Amino acid sequence: MTPPSTPARVGIIGANGYGGGELSRLLSRHPGVELVGFSSRQFEGQPFRKAWPNADLEGTFENAQAVTERADIVFLALPNGLAMDLVPPLLAAGKRVIDLSADYRLPPEVYAQWYGKTHTSPELCAEAVYGLPELNREALRAARLVANPGCYVTATALALAPLARAGLIEGSVIVDGISGISGAGRNAAEFSFAEANENVQAYKVAGTHRHTAEMEANLARAGQEAVVTFTPHVAPYTRGILVTAYATPARPVSEAELLELYRAMYADEPFVQVLEGELPTPKAVSGSNRCDVAVRFDARARRIVAFGAIDNLMKGMAGEAVQNLNLMLGLEETLGLPRWGMWP
Amino acid sequence: MTPPSTPARVGIIGANGYGGGELSRLLSRHPGVELVGFSSRQFEGQPFRKAWPNADLEGTFENAQAVTERADIVFLALPNGLAMDLVPPLLAAGKRVIDLSADYRLPPEVYAQWYGKTHTSPELCAEAVYGLPELNREALRAARLVANPGCYVTATALALAPLARAGLIEGSVIVDGISGISGAGRNAAEFSFAEANENVQAYKVAGTHRHTAEMEANLARAGQEAVVTFTPHVAPYTRGILVTAYATPARPVSEAELLELYRAMYADEPFVQVLEGELPTPKAVSGSNRCDVAVRFDARARRIVAFGAIDNLMKGMAGEAVQNLNLMLGLEETLGLPRWGMWP
Amino acid sequence: MTPPSTPARVGIIGANGYGGGELSRLLSRHPGVELVGFSSRQFEGQPFRKAWPNADLEGTFENAQAVTERADIVFLALPNGLAMDLVPPLLAAGKRVIDLSADYRLPPEVYAQWYGKTHTSPELCAEAVYGLPELNREALRAARLVANPGCYVTATALALAPLARAGLIEGSVIVDGISGISGAGRNAAEFSFAEANENVQAYKVAGTHRHTAEMEANLARAGQEAVVTFTPHVAPYTRGILVTAYATPARPVSEAELLELYRAMYADEPFVQVLEGELPTPKAVSGSNRCDVAVRFDARARRIVAFGAIDNLMKGMAGEAVQNLNLMLGLEETLGLPRWGMWP
Amino acid sequence: MTPPSTPARVGIIGANGYGGGELSRLLSRHPGVELVGFSSRQFEGQPFRKAWPNADLEGTFENAQAVTERADIVFLALPNGLAMDLVPPLLAAGKRVIDLSADYRLPPEVYAQWYGKTHTSPELCAEAVYGLPELNREALRAARLVANPGCYVTATALALAPLARAGLIEGSVIVDGISGISGAGRNAAEFSFAEANENVQAYKVAGTHRHTAEMEANLARAGQEAVVTFTPHVAPYTRGILVTAYATPARPVSEAELLELYRAMYADEPFVQVLEGELPTPKAVSGSNRCDVAVRFDARARRIVAFGAIDNLMKGMAGEAVQNLNLMLGLEETLGLPRWGMWP
């Protein structure tokens, strides 16, 4: 597959947050697209480097309209609740949209229940394609509107999907997640260094975190319904998520058999790596679009323990969005996406 | 209760590791004892400040024999497997011993199974008193030999004991622990800064961590037997442990009822604090001998989620040992033990 | 010297910031005083633990007036520029005041120059006693109003004072400081974890940081005038300051001679420790009121290099204030002040 | 300039350390070369991913001879003192060598003085080309043997070169450096996380750090001799170096004039960026081969303050080596070298 002669024109709305910044970095180097603009309300009219001292990109933040007019494909990297108003006119104008927020990830009534807000473009929720290529690849190719998954959700879905596909889960599932602090966004005032350092915190526990609904939807998507108890934690590092998930097997299994399920499901996946002797860690995938997974069996307790690690800003956000873009454009799925990040 | 006119003479064997260093700091300021010596093979003959640049203590590391000869009560702060040979002659010489290692925490046959080694003084395992005051206070007062608990174990036992005492646990229990890196000891070469920073790692998963047996013993001690699946993680901070534990209730419960159980059990405990609106964090107990606990109920999944946080070197090690010392000497249980650590 | 039969009544204005929090911790345990109240505009009416999850203190934040009415000695732990209006009525009401801000550290015209603001109680600047006991002990005993030094300033003054006292400084001095992030205060939004971690930053360089004037005043106070070039840096840790200072010797010196000057000046100082084989580090003084100093001579470049390390919230702020309090009350100067902090 | 039809064959000796790991990552993706092998004594015979869990590279560590036989250009990423014996036979066999150690950076007699060791191939020191393209570009194109600079040295040289070139330095220079902990190498046992975290340390102070000689050589190379007082510090972050340097101007200057010198010298440099309103930070160049510099003038003290920041493993080591490789091969100098790293 070769890049088309005319690269697709892409634009980013909300390029001053972590998702938008990472998108800018990936798309400005992407050989199959042309980055035609980026917007920010906070930085409108200022050079890109004002927001991103690390960047190597000329140009100035514009307003959203200026960017979307020039783009064929629009990435929305905004806080939850804004995309649902912006998407309908974009689709009407013939644009394709990749939305990094939660707005189109769930059916409107489930959205209302978890996000406490009535959806303003509910009719598009059914059309939106959930952007997890490993569970949804074919549908993504033709998508007009992609709902990019949540960060914890991607790691959890890939850690548990082989079990759900094999119908191996009995009863409910426990998901214990640990996130670096970039997951809270760039303006997370409650995570000042001196307060957040030398600590680890659980938050939104016991069935109150919104990603729970999306995790349950993915188990169903993979083949098996199950209730999830999700406990997110935040630890003092910058990038990455590690998920440790627990399931009771529906029938007798061995660790070797479990491993075989994982290997089989992910054999051809460019961005999922099944580890055997080692366990996934965020450091090993930092800066990469890879998700590392592993599975173990605690025979004494008859319990499956599954692990997944991602870079929350790459495979958990901007990298996954670019992977979806590649599918939408018929490009090589790995184009512009590193599998090898930095260590240390 | 007032300190006796003649303070007890205490000595520390292995004062160059984190447990021994923290013991030195606490005992040198403790108004009820006299610290008569401290030993280290690595630093023998060198001033205390050579090992501890933070310290305000004159004197020189000696060998173990010189210290134990002058002491009435001996703290052993050594790697696992050494105490079992040192304790018999100490008891025979009329000393009382507080052992910070795992050597006397378990019955000898359970010890052999988890630690892969035959116990060399198995007859003392039955006499040894398990050093968790909240579950074992009366027995500690007269103890000759105290087995100080493991760090993860203390946080887990206090997080789950009210449930076990009420017979509320059905089936097996999941314990997800996150530790700072000081838990790996002072010479943990595998945790060099550049390798360990910006990462979080699970290790010894799926029923392979030795603290599992001790956790199960404490559930039984509190009133209910249950198998434990324990997943330890290490995160890039220095001090403290946070445990998130999951149990299925044996009968219908409400969160209010659970909270009442915790409040009732810990109402008079000087070093356990039951939180309500907030969740326990290691930062809130850093430098303190306090354990903060909390309990929540996930009604959707019908699952109890319990939390415990400690400073692993205080309530998880040296502080708990001093608390046991106070009990053994008939002193005020809180003597020499801060409840208020530093923030930030 | 024994504590008086009736302990002095002390109150804290601004007890929700890092300085006020540390003062609360020290004063609530201080055997020579009674902490009669603490105020906070943000937390007025709320329990102390709402602001300080680590604390072991009952009671509720009040407004400033309620606290000052009950207190004999008032600690002001407020942002710069507020104390100058609060102090005159407090003194008029017969209170003694220890001010942690910069308001009374400099002559009013120097204050105006560096802080860009006309002083509103300039007549008190002359009466205020600069609160660095090592340079000003006798004057502090009778002080009504103490101006507690800046954090960088304390470390710098103690690192350079023996040189200034010996008239050894030729030309100007360079001070290179590295601070942990708690130095920016508790609400430092620009230092969110993900932005500040994995970085080190210089700021307010080339003669623009306000502590410069105070450093120069201390050199004069110690015996020699010199211009200072000060470069502050912030590094990703929580507590502590390390200062590396450079001076050209006014006459030939040897490292041994320099060391002797430091030893002689600090021989009887309870909170200054002169290191020889080692160099000062913030970790070695974390949680302690100690300042560690060292001096070296670069013979190739004919340049003196002096070092000072403190815990910025202890000897650099709250600990120094309590040391000043002890002097004002005629108590043992070390009362309630640890010399031995935590490691690790 | 286009890559040649037959890419150069490159090999890495010592690919298990941080320099070798970063080289592997860069060279395996470099469009102008073929990575034909990598060696490690510790990992010989094991897959590359055993040493680098982040990697996306097949193949196995070999011994050095197997690698060098297949390579046209050999990168030596070994501890100091080994290259001097390995290089002569490699050159004799017609290979070109880029040495990341200090072995060929200095004249043999200066090497002996600072490294305490007699050079075993002194005749090659004169032939070796010092690998700082900004000062030495033309000589590098034809080099058989390149001595890649030290990490602190690169940042210092680029921060001070415009001053030396203009003859603006009077007397000696002070260089205050802060390094992340990866600078100590991958097996730095003294920097275990719990010991190194929450601290900042000066080391090898007052004219004892070996990079001093190399810094002085670069000032001479840029146009002006000066003695350097260098104080390295290590702070708790992983990657990057920030250098703050001080010089007294030889004649009256203004900050605007200084800035103009920097702009002029670096106008066409692909990897040096002169900042104006902001100051260089390691975070802004993390993962990039860029060096950010800035200059300020402290008029009160009549002192120039210059800043330089690099990623010590990129522009300070592996990235600079690849930049040198590009010059040696006549390729585009920026080939395979990112200017835009990750944030956060």
mmCIF file with all atom_site columns, C-alpha atoms in Angstrom, chain A residues 44-193:
data_model
loop_
_atom_site.group_PDB
_atom_site.id
_atom_site.type_symbol
_atom_site.label_atom_id
_atom_site.label_alt_id
_atom_site.label_comp_id
_atom_site.label_asym_id
_atom_site.label_entity_id
_atom_site.label_seq_id
_atom_site.pdbx_PDB_ins_code
_atom_site.Cartn_x
_atom_site.Cartn_y
_atom_site.Cartn_z
_atom_site.occupancy
_atom_site.B_iso_or_equiv
_atom_site.pdbx_formal_charge
_atom_site.auth_seq_id
_atom_site.auth_comp_id
_atom_site.auth_asym_id
_atom_site.auth_atom_id
_atom_site.pdbx_PDB_model_num
ATOM 1   C CA . GLU A 1 44  ? -5.242  31.841  19.238 1.00 0.00 ? 44  GLU A CA 1
ATOM 2   C CA . GLY A 1 45  ? -2.937  34.124  17.286 1.00 0.00 ? 45  GLY A CA 1
ATOM 3   C CA . GLN A 1 46  ? 0.190   32.943  19.064 1.00 0.00 ? 46  GLN A CA 1
ATOM 4   C CA . PRO A 1 47  ? 2.949   30.781  17.595 1.00 0.00 ? 47  PRO A CA 1
ATOM 5   C CA . PHE A 1 48  ? 2.744   27.041  18.161 1.00 0.00 ? 48  PHE A CA 1
ATOM 6   C CA . ARG A 1 49  ? 5.959   27.079  20.184 1.00 0.00 ? 49  ARG A CA 1
ATOM 7   C CA . LYS A 1 50  ? 4.346   29.321  22.791 1.00 0.00 ? 50  LYS A CA 1
ATOM 8   C CA . ALA A 1 51  ? 2.297   26.350  23.939 1.00 0.00 ? 51  ALA A CA 1
ATOM 9   C CA . TRP A 1 52  ? 4.885   23.683  23.083 1.00 0.00 ? 52  TRP A CA 1
ATOM 10  C CA . PRO A 1 53  ? 8.508   24.649  23.828 1.00 0.00 ? 53  PRO A CA 1
ATOM 11  C CA . ASN A 1 54  ? 9.579   21.245  22.561 1.00 0.00 ? 54  ASN A CA 1
ATOM 12  C CA . ALA A 1 55  ? 8.065   21.681  19.121 1.00 0.00 ? 55  ALA A CA 1
ATOM 13  C CA . ASP A 1 56  ? 9.608   22.034  15.719 1.00 0.00 ? 56  ASP A CA 1
ATOM 14  C CA . LEU A 1 57  ? 6.650   23.484  13.893 1.00 0.00 ? 57  LEU A CA 1
ATOM 15  C CA . GLU A 1 58  ? 6.110   26.884  12.373 1.00 0.00 ? 58  GLU A CA 1
ATOM 16  C CA . GLY A 1 59  ? 2.688   28.483  12.289 1.00 0.00 ? 59  GLY A CA 1
ATOM 17  C CA . THR A 1 60  ? 0.167   30.020  14.581 1.00 0.00 ? 60  THR A CA 1
ATOM 18  C CA . PHE A 1 61  ? -2.862  28.800  16.480 1.00 0.00 ? 61  PHE A CA 1
ATOM 19  C CA . GLU A 1 62  ? -6.049  29.786  14.673 1.00 0.00 ? 62  GLU A CA 1
ATOM 20  C CA . ASN A 1 63  ? -9.690  29.618  15.624 1.00 0.00 ? 63  ASN A CA 1
ATOM 21  C CA . ALA A 1 64  ? -11.565 26.398  15.041 1.00 0.00 ? 64  ALA A CA 1
ATOM 22  C CA . GLN A 1 65  ? -13.473 27.562  12.008 1.00 0.00 ? 65  GLN A CA 1
ATOM 23  C CA . ALA A 1 66  ? -10.389 28.620  10.078 1.00 0.00 ? 66  ALA A CA 1
ATOM 24  C CA . VAL A 1 67  ? -8.909  25.181  10.643 1.00 0.00 ? 67  VAL A CA 1
ATOM 25  C CA . THR A 1 68  ? -11.946 23.085  9.840  1.00 0.00 ? 68  THR A CA 1
ATOM 26  C CA . GLU A 1 69  ? -12.576 24.954  6.591  1.00 0.00 ? 69  GLU A CA 1
ATOM 27  C CA . ARG A 1 70  ? -9.252  23.831  5.170  1.00 0.00 ? 70  ARG A CA 1
ATOM 28  C CA . ALA A 1 71  ? -9.374  20.266  6.459  1.00 0.00 ? 71  ALA A CA 1
ATOM 29  C CA . ASP A 1 72  ? -10.842 17.077  5.022  1.00 0.00 ? 72  ASP A CA 1
ATOM 30  C CA . ILE A 1 73  ? -10.444 15.254  8.311  1.00 0.00 ? 73  ILE A CA 1
ATOM 31  C CA . VAL A 1 74  ? -10.882 17.006  11.635 1.00 0.00 ? 74  VAL A CA 1
ATOM 32  C CA . PHE A 1 75  ? -9.480  15.791  14.941 1.00 0.00 ? 75  PHE A CA 1
ATOM 33  C CA . LEU A 1 76  ? -11.405 17.070  17.947 1.00 0.00 ? 76  LEU A CA 1
ATOM 34  C CA . ALA A 1 77  ? -9.172  17.132  21.028 1.00 0.00 ? 77  ALA A CA 1
ATOM 35  C CA . LEU A 1 78  ? -11.507 18.901  23.411 1.00 0.00 ? 78  LEU A CA 1
ATOM 36  C CA . PRO A 1 79  ? -12.938 18.340  26.888 1.00 0.00 ? 79  PRO A CA 1
ATOM 37  C CA . ASN A 1 80  ? -15.967 16.059  27.099 1.00 0.00 ? 80  ASN A CA 1
ATOM 38  C CA . GLY A 1 81  ? -19.288 17.586  26.085 1.00 0.00 ? 81  GLY A CA 1
ATOM 39  C CA . LEU A 1 82  ? -18.172 19.951  23.343 1.00 0.00 ? 82  LEU A CA 1
ATOM 40  C CA . ALA A 1 83  ? -17.913 17.613  20.360 1.00 0.00 ? 83  ALA A CA 1
ATOM 41  C CA . MET A 1 84  ? -21.594 16.731  20.334 1.00 0.00 ? 84  MET A CA 1
ATOM 42  C CA . ASP A 1 85  ? -22.397 20.252  19.157 1.00 0.00 ? 85  ASP A CA 1
ATOM 43  C CA . LEU A 1 86  ? -19.490 20.613  16.742 1.00 0.00 ? 86  LEU A CA 1
ATOM 44  C CA . VAL A 1 87  ? -19.772 17.333  14.874 1.00 0.00 ? 87  VAL A CA 1
ATOM 45  C CA . PRO A 1 88  ? -23.156 17.676  13.104 1.00 0.00 ? 88  PRO A CA 1
ATOM 46  C CA . PRO A 1 89  ? -22.181 20.737  11.043 1.00 0.00 ? 89  PRO A CA 1
ATOM 47  C CA . LEU A 1 90  ? -18.760 19.218  10.262 1.00 0.00 ? 90  LEU A CA 1
ATOM 48  C CA . LEU A 1 91  ? -20.336 16.043  8.882  1.00 0.00 ? 91  LEU A CA 1
ATOM 49  C CA . ALA A 1 92  ? -22.866 18.123  7.008  1.00 0.00 ? 92  ALA A CA 1
ATOM 50  C CA . ALA A 1 93  ? -19.992 19.998  5.391  1.00 0.00 ? 93  ALA A CA 1
ATOM 51  C CA . GLY A 1 94  ? -18.531 16.714  4.181  1.00 0.00 ? 94  GLY A CA 1
ATOM 52  C CA . LYS A 1 95  ? -15.731 16.419  6.710  1.00 0.00 ? 95  LYS A CA 1
ATOM 53  C CA . ARG A 1 96  ? -14.754 13.213  8.429  1.00 0.00 ? 96  ARG A CA 1
ATOM 54  C CA . VAL A 1 97  ? -14.186 13.498  12.178 1.00 0.00 ? 97  VAL A CA 1
ATOM 55  C CA . ILE A 1 98  ? -12.086 11.700  14.771 1.00 0.00 ? 98  ILE A CA 1
ATOM 56  C CA . ASP A 1 99  ? -13.311 12.714  18.196 1.00 0.00 ? 99  ASP A CA 1
ATOM 57  C CA . LEU A 1 100 ? -10.990 12.131  21.142 1.00 0.00 ? 100 LEU A CA 1
ATOM 58  C CA . SER A 1 101 ? -13.645 12.911  23.746 1.00 0.00 ? 101 SER A CA 1
ATOM 59  C CA . ALA A 1 102 ? -16.250 10.586  25.250 1.00 0.00 ? 102 ALA A CA 1
ATOM 60  C CA . ASP A 1 103 ? -19.167 12.155  23.385 1.00 0.00 ? 103 ASP A CA 1
ATOM 61  C CA . TYR A 1 104 ? -19.805 9.400   20.848 1.00 0.00 ? 104 TYR A CA 1
ATOM 62  C CA . ARG A 1 105 ? -18.453 6.353   22.633 1.00 0.00 ? 105 ARG A CA 1
ATOM 63  C CA . LEU A 1 106 ? -21.703 5.205   24.210 1.00 0.00 ? 106 LEU A CA 1
ATOM 64  C CA . PRO A 1 107 ? -25.401 5.005   23.311 1.00 0.00 ? 107 PRO A CA 1
ATOM 65  C CA . PRO A 1 108 ? -27.027 8.324   24.216 1.00 0.00 ? 108 PRO A CA 1
ATOM 66  C CA . GLU A 1 109 ? -28.993 6.937   27.146 1.00 0.00 ? 109 GLU A CA 1
ATOM 67  C CA . VAL A 1 110 ? -25.906 5.299   28.646 1.00 0.00 ? 110 VAL A CA 1
ATOM 68  C CA . TYR A 1 111 ? -23.999 8.514   28.036 1.00 0.00 ? 111 TYR A CA 1
ATOM 69  C CA . ALA A 1 112 ? -26.658 10.492  29.915 1.00 0.00 ? 112 ALA A CA 1
ATOM 70  C CA . GLN A 1 113 ? -26.501 8.083   32.830 1.00 0.00 ? 113 GLN A CA 1
ATOM 71  C CA . TRP A 1 114 ? -22.712 8.242   33.298 1.00 0.00 ? 114 TRP A CA 1
ATOM 72  C CA . TYR A 1 115 ? -21.968 11.765  32.154 1.00 0.00 ? 115 TYR A CA 1
ATOM 73  C CA . GLY A 1 116 ? -25.017 13.436  33.688 1.00 0.00 ? 116 GLY A CA 1
ATOM 74  C CA . LYS A 1 117 ? -25.927 15.289  30.530 1.00 0.00 ? 117 LYS A CA 1
ATOM 75  C CA . THR A 1 118 ? -28.448 14.871  27.718 1.00 0.00 ? 118 THR A CA 1
ATOM 76  C CA . HIS A 1 119 ? -26.772 14.231  24.396 1.00 0.00 ? 119 HIS A CA 1
ATOM 77  C CA . THR A 1 120 ? -27.453 16.954  21.835 1.00 0.00 ? 120 THR A CA 1
ATOM 78  C CA . SER A 1 121 ? -26.782 14.877  18.702 1.00 0.00 ? 121 SER A CA 1
ATOM 79  C CA . PRO A 1 122 ? -27.979 11.443  19.791 1.00 0.00 ? 122 PRO A CA 1
ATOM 80  C CA . GLU A 1 123 ? -28.779 10.385  16.241 1.00 0.00 ? 123 GLU A CA 1
ATOM 81  C CA . LEU A 1 124 ? -25.043 10.304  15.440 1.00 0.00 ? 124 LEU A CA 1
ATOM 82  C CA . CYS A 1 125 ? -24.141 7.963   18.294 1.00 0.00 ? 125 CYS A CA 1
ATOM 83  C CA . ALA A 1 126 ? -25.316 5.003   16.270 1.00 0.00 ? 126 ALA A CA 1
ATOM 84  C CA . GLU A 1 127 ? -23.334 6.037   13.227 1.00 0.00 ? 127 GLU A CA 1
ATOM 85  C CA . ALA A 1 128 ? -20.142 6.743   15.176 1.00 0.00 ? 128 ALA A CA 1
ATOM 86  C CA . VAL A 1 129 ? -17.633 3.927   14.922 1.00 0.00 ? 129 VAL A CA 1
ATOM 87  C CA . TYR A 1 130 ? -15.834 2.983   18.098 1.00 0.00 ? 130 TYR A CA 1
ATOM 88  C CA . GLY A 1 131 ? -12.155 3.521   17.420 1.00 0.00 ? 131 GLY A CA 1
ATOM 89  C CA . LEU A 1 132 ? -10.471 0.431   18.777 1.00 0.00 ? 132 LEU A CA 1
ATOM 90  C CA . PRO A 1 133 ? -8.987  -1.207  15.671 1.00 0.00 ? 133 PRO A CA 1
ATOM 91  C CA . GLU A 1 134 ? -8.330  -4.514  17.367 1.00 0.00 ? 134 GLU A CA 1
ATOM 92  C CA . LEU A 1 135 ? -12.067 -4.987  17.945 1.00 0.00 ? 135 LEU A CA 1
ATOM 93  C CA . ASN A 1 136 ? -13.506 -2.915  15.144 1.00 0.00 ? 136 ASN A CA 1
ATOM 94  C CA . ARG A 1 137 ? -11.080 -2.693  12.256 1.00 0.00 ? 137 ARG A CA 1
ATOM 95  C CA . GLU A 1 138 ? -13.388 -3.192  9.308  1.00 0.00 ? 138 GLU A CA 1
ATOM 96  C CA . ALA A 1 139 ? -15.994 -0.695  10.412 1.00 0.00 ? 139 ALA A CA 1
ATOM 97  C CA . LEU A 1 140 ? -13.343 1.957   10.835 1.00 0.00 ? 140 LEU A CA 1
ATOM 98  C CA . ARG A 1 141 ? -12.262 1.951   7.202  1.00 0.00 ? 141 ARG A CA 1
ATOM 99  C CA . ALA A 1 142 ? -15.428 3.601   6.018  1.00 0.00 ? 142 ALA A CA 1
ATOM 100 C CA . ALA A 1 143 ? -16.209 5.653   9.100  1.00 0.00 ? 143 ALA A CA 1
ATOM 101 C CA . ARG A 1 144 ? -17.296 9.284   8.813  1.00 0.00 ? 144 ARG A CA 1
ATOM 102 C CA . LEU A 1 145 ? -17.207 9.739   12.600 1.00 0.00 ? 145 LEU A CA 1
ATOM 103 C CA . VAL A 1 146 ? -14.837 7.875   14.899 1.00 0.00 ? 146 VAL A CA 1
ATOM 104 C CA . ALA A 1 147 ? -15.198 7.832   18.684 1.00 0.00 ? 147 ALA A CA 1
ATOM 105 C CA . ASN A 1 148 ? -11.662 7.381   19.965 1.00 0.00 ? 148 ASN A CA 1
ATOM 106 C CA . PRO A 1 149 ? -11.609 5.243   23.148 1.00 0.00 ? 149 PRO A CA 1
ATOM 107 C CA . GLY A 1 150 ? -10.722 6.328   26.665 1.00 0.00 ? 150 GLY A CA 1
ATOM 108 C CA . CYS A 1 151 ? -7.185  5.686   27.842 1.00 0.00 ? 151 CYS A CA 1
ATOM 109 C CA . TYR A 1 152 ? -7.897  3.239   30.680 1.00 0.00 ? 152 TYR A CA 1
ATOM 110 C CA . VAL A 1 153 ? -10.396 1.592   28.378 1.00 0.00 ? 153 VAL A CA 1
ATOM 111 C CA . THR A 1 154 ? -7.944  0.751   25.622 1.00 0.00 ? 154 THR A CA 1
ATOM 112 C CA . ALA A 1 155 ? -5.556  -0.976  28.002 1.00 0.00 ? 155 ALA A CA 1
ATOM 113 C CA . THR A 1 156 ? -8.402  -2.834  29.700 1.00 0.00 ? 156 THR A CA 1
ATOM 114 C CA . ALA A 1 157 ? -10.091 -3.920  26.485 1.00 0.00 ? 157 ALA A CA 1
ATOM 115 C CA . LEU A 1 158 ? -6.902  -5.352  25.047 1.00 0.00 ? 158 LEU A CA 1
ATOM 116 C CA . ALA A 1 159 ? -6.017  -7.066  28.339 1.00 0.00 ? 159 ALA A CA 1
ATOM 117 C CA . LEU A 1 160 ? -9.410  -8.789  28.588 1.00 0.00 ? 160 LEU A CA 1
ATOM 118 C CA . ALA A 1 161 ? -10.643 -9.245  25.010 1.00 0.00 ? 161 ALA A CA 1
ATOM 119 C CA . PRO A 1 162 ? -9.183  -12.740 24.476 1.00 0.00 ? 162 PRO A CA 1
ATOM 120 C CA . LEU A 1 163 ? -11.007 -13.942 27.592 1.00 0.00 ? 163 LEU A CA 1
ATOM 121 C CA . ALA A 1 164 ? -14.296 -12.408 26.506 1.00 0.00 ? 164 ALA A CA 1
ATOM 122 C CA . ARG A 1 165 ? -13.942 -13.752 22.998 1.00 0.00 ? 165 ARG A CA 1
ATOM 123 C CA . ALA A 1 166 ? -13.425 -17.257 24.422 1.00 0.00 ? 166 ALA A CA 1
ATOM 124 C CA . GLY A 1 167 ? -16.398 -16.876 26.760 1.00 0.00 ? 167 GLY A CA 1
ATOM 125 C CA . LEU A 1 168 ? -14.117 -17.521 29.671 1.00 0.00 ? 168 LEU A CA 1
ATOM 126 C CA . ILE A 1 169 ? -15.364 -14.888 32.109 1.00 0.00 ? 169 ILE A CA 1
ATOM 127 C CA . GLU A 1 170 ? -17.662 -15.912 34.927 1.00 0.00 ? 170 GLU A CA 1
ATOM 128 C CA . GLY A 1 171 ? -19.354 -13.256 36.995 1.00 0.00 ? 171 GLY A CA 1
ATOM 129 C CA . SER A 1 172 ? -18.008 -9.759  37.274 1.00 0.00 ? 172 SER A CA 1
ATOM 130 C CA . VAL A 1 173 ? -14.559 -8.465  36.510 1.00 0.00 ? 173 VAL A CA 1
ATOM 131 C CA . ILE A 1 174 ? -12.218 -6.321  38.606 1.00 0.00 ? 174 ILE A CA 1
ATOM 132 C CA . VAL A 1 175 ? -10.048 -3.738  36.882 1.00 0.00 ? 175 VAL A CA 1
ATOM 133 C CA . ASP A 1 176 ? -7.346  -2.034  38.885 1.00 0.00 ? 176 ASP A CA 1
ATOM 134 C CA . GLY A 1 177 ? -5.701  0.781   36.936 1.00 0.00 ? 177 GLY A CA 1
ATOM 135 C CA . ILE A 1 178 ? -2.675  2.951   37.639 1.00 0.00 ? 178 ILE A CA 1
ATOM 136 C CA . SER A 1 179 ? -2.219  6.073   35.547 1.00 0.00 ? 179 SER A CA 1
ATOM 137 C CA . GLY A 1 180 ? 0.522   8.637   35.242 1.00 0.00 ? 180 GLY A CA 1
ATOM 138 C CA . ILE A 1 181 ? -0.510  12.191  35.931 1.00 0.00 ? 181 ILE A CA 1
ATOM 139 C CA . SER A 1 182 ? -0.687  13.378  32.328 1.00 0.00 ? 182 SER A CA 1
ATOM 140 C CA . GLY A 1 183 ? -3.966  11.449  32.251 1.00 0.00 ? 183 GLY A CA 1
ATOM 141 C CA . ALA A 1 184 ? -5.517  14.296  34.229 1.00 0.00 ? 184 ALA A CA 1
ATOM 142 C CA . GLY A 1 185 ? -4.819  16.739  31.420 1.00 0.00 ? 185 GLY A CA 1
ATOM 143 C CA . ARG A 1 186 ? -2.561  19.720  31.106 1.00 0.00 ? 186 ARG A CA 1
ATOM 144 C CA . ASN A 1 187 ? -4.393  22.074  33.435 1.00 0.00 ? 187 ASN A CA 1
ATOM 145 C CA . ALA A 1 188 ? -4.854  19.697  36.325 1.00 0.00 ? 188 ALA A CA 1
ATOM 146 C CA . ALA A 1 189 ? -4.441  22.197  39.157 1.00 0.00 ? 189 ALA A CA 1
ATOM 147 C CA . GLU A 1 190 ? -5.137  19.566  41.812 1.00 0.00 ? 190 GLU A CA 1
ATOM 148 C CA . PHE A 1 191 ? -2.006  17.714  40.767 1.00 0.00 ? 191 PHE A CA 1
ATOM 149 C CA . SER A 1 192 ? 0.630   20.319  41.556 1.00 0.00 ? 192 SER A CA 1
ATOM 150 C CA . PHE A 1 193 ? 4.020   18.684  41.862 1.00 0.00 ? 193 PHE A CA 1
#
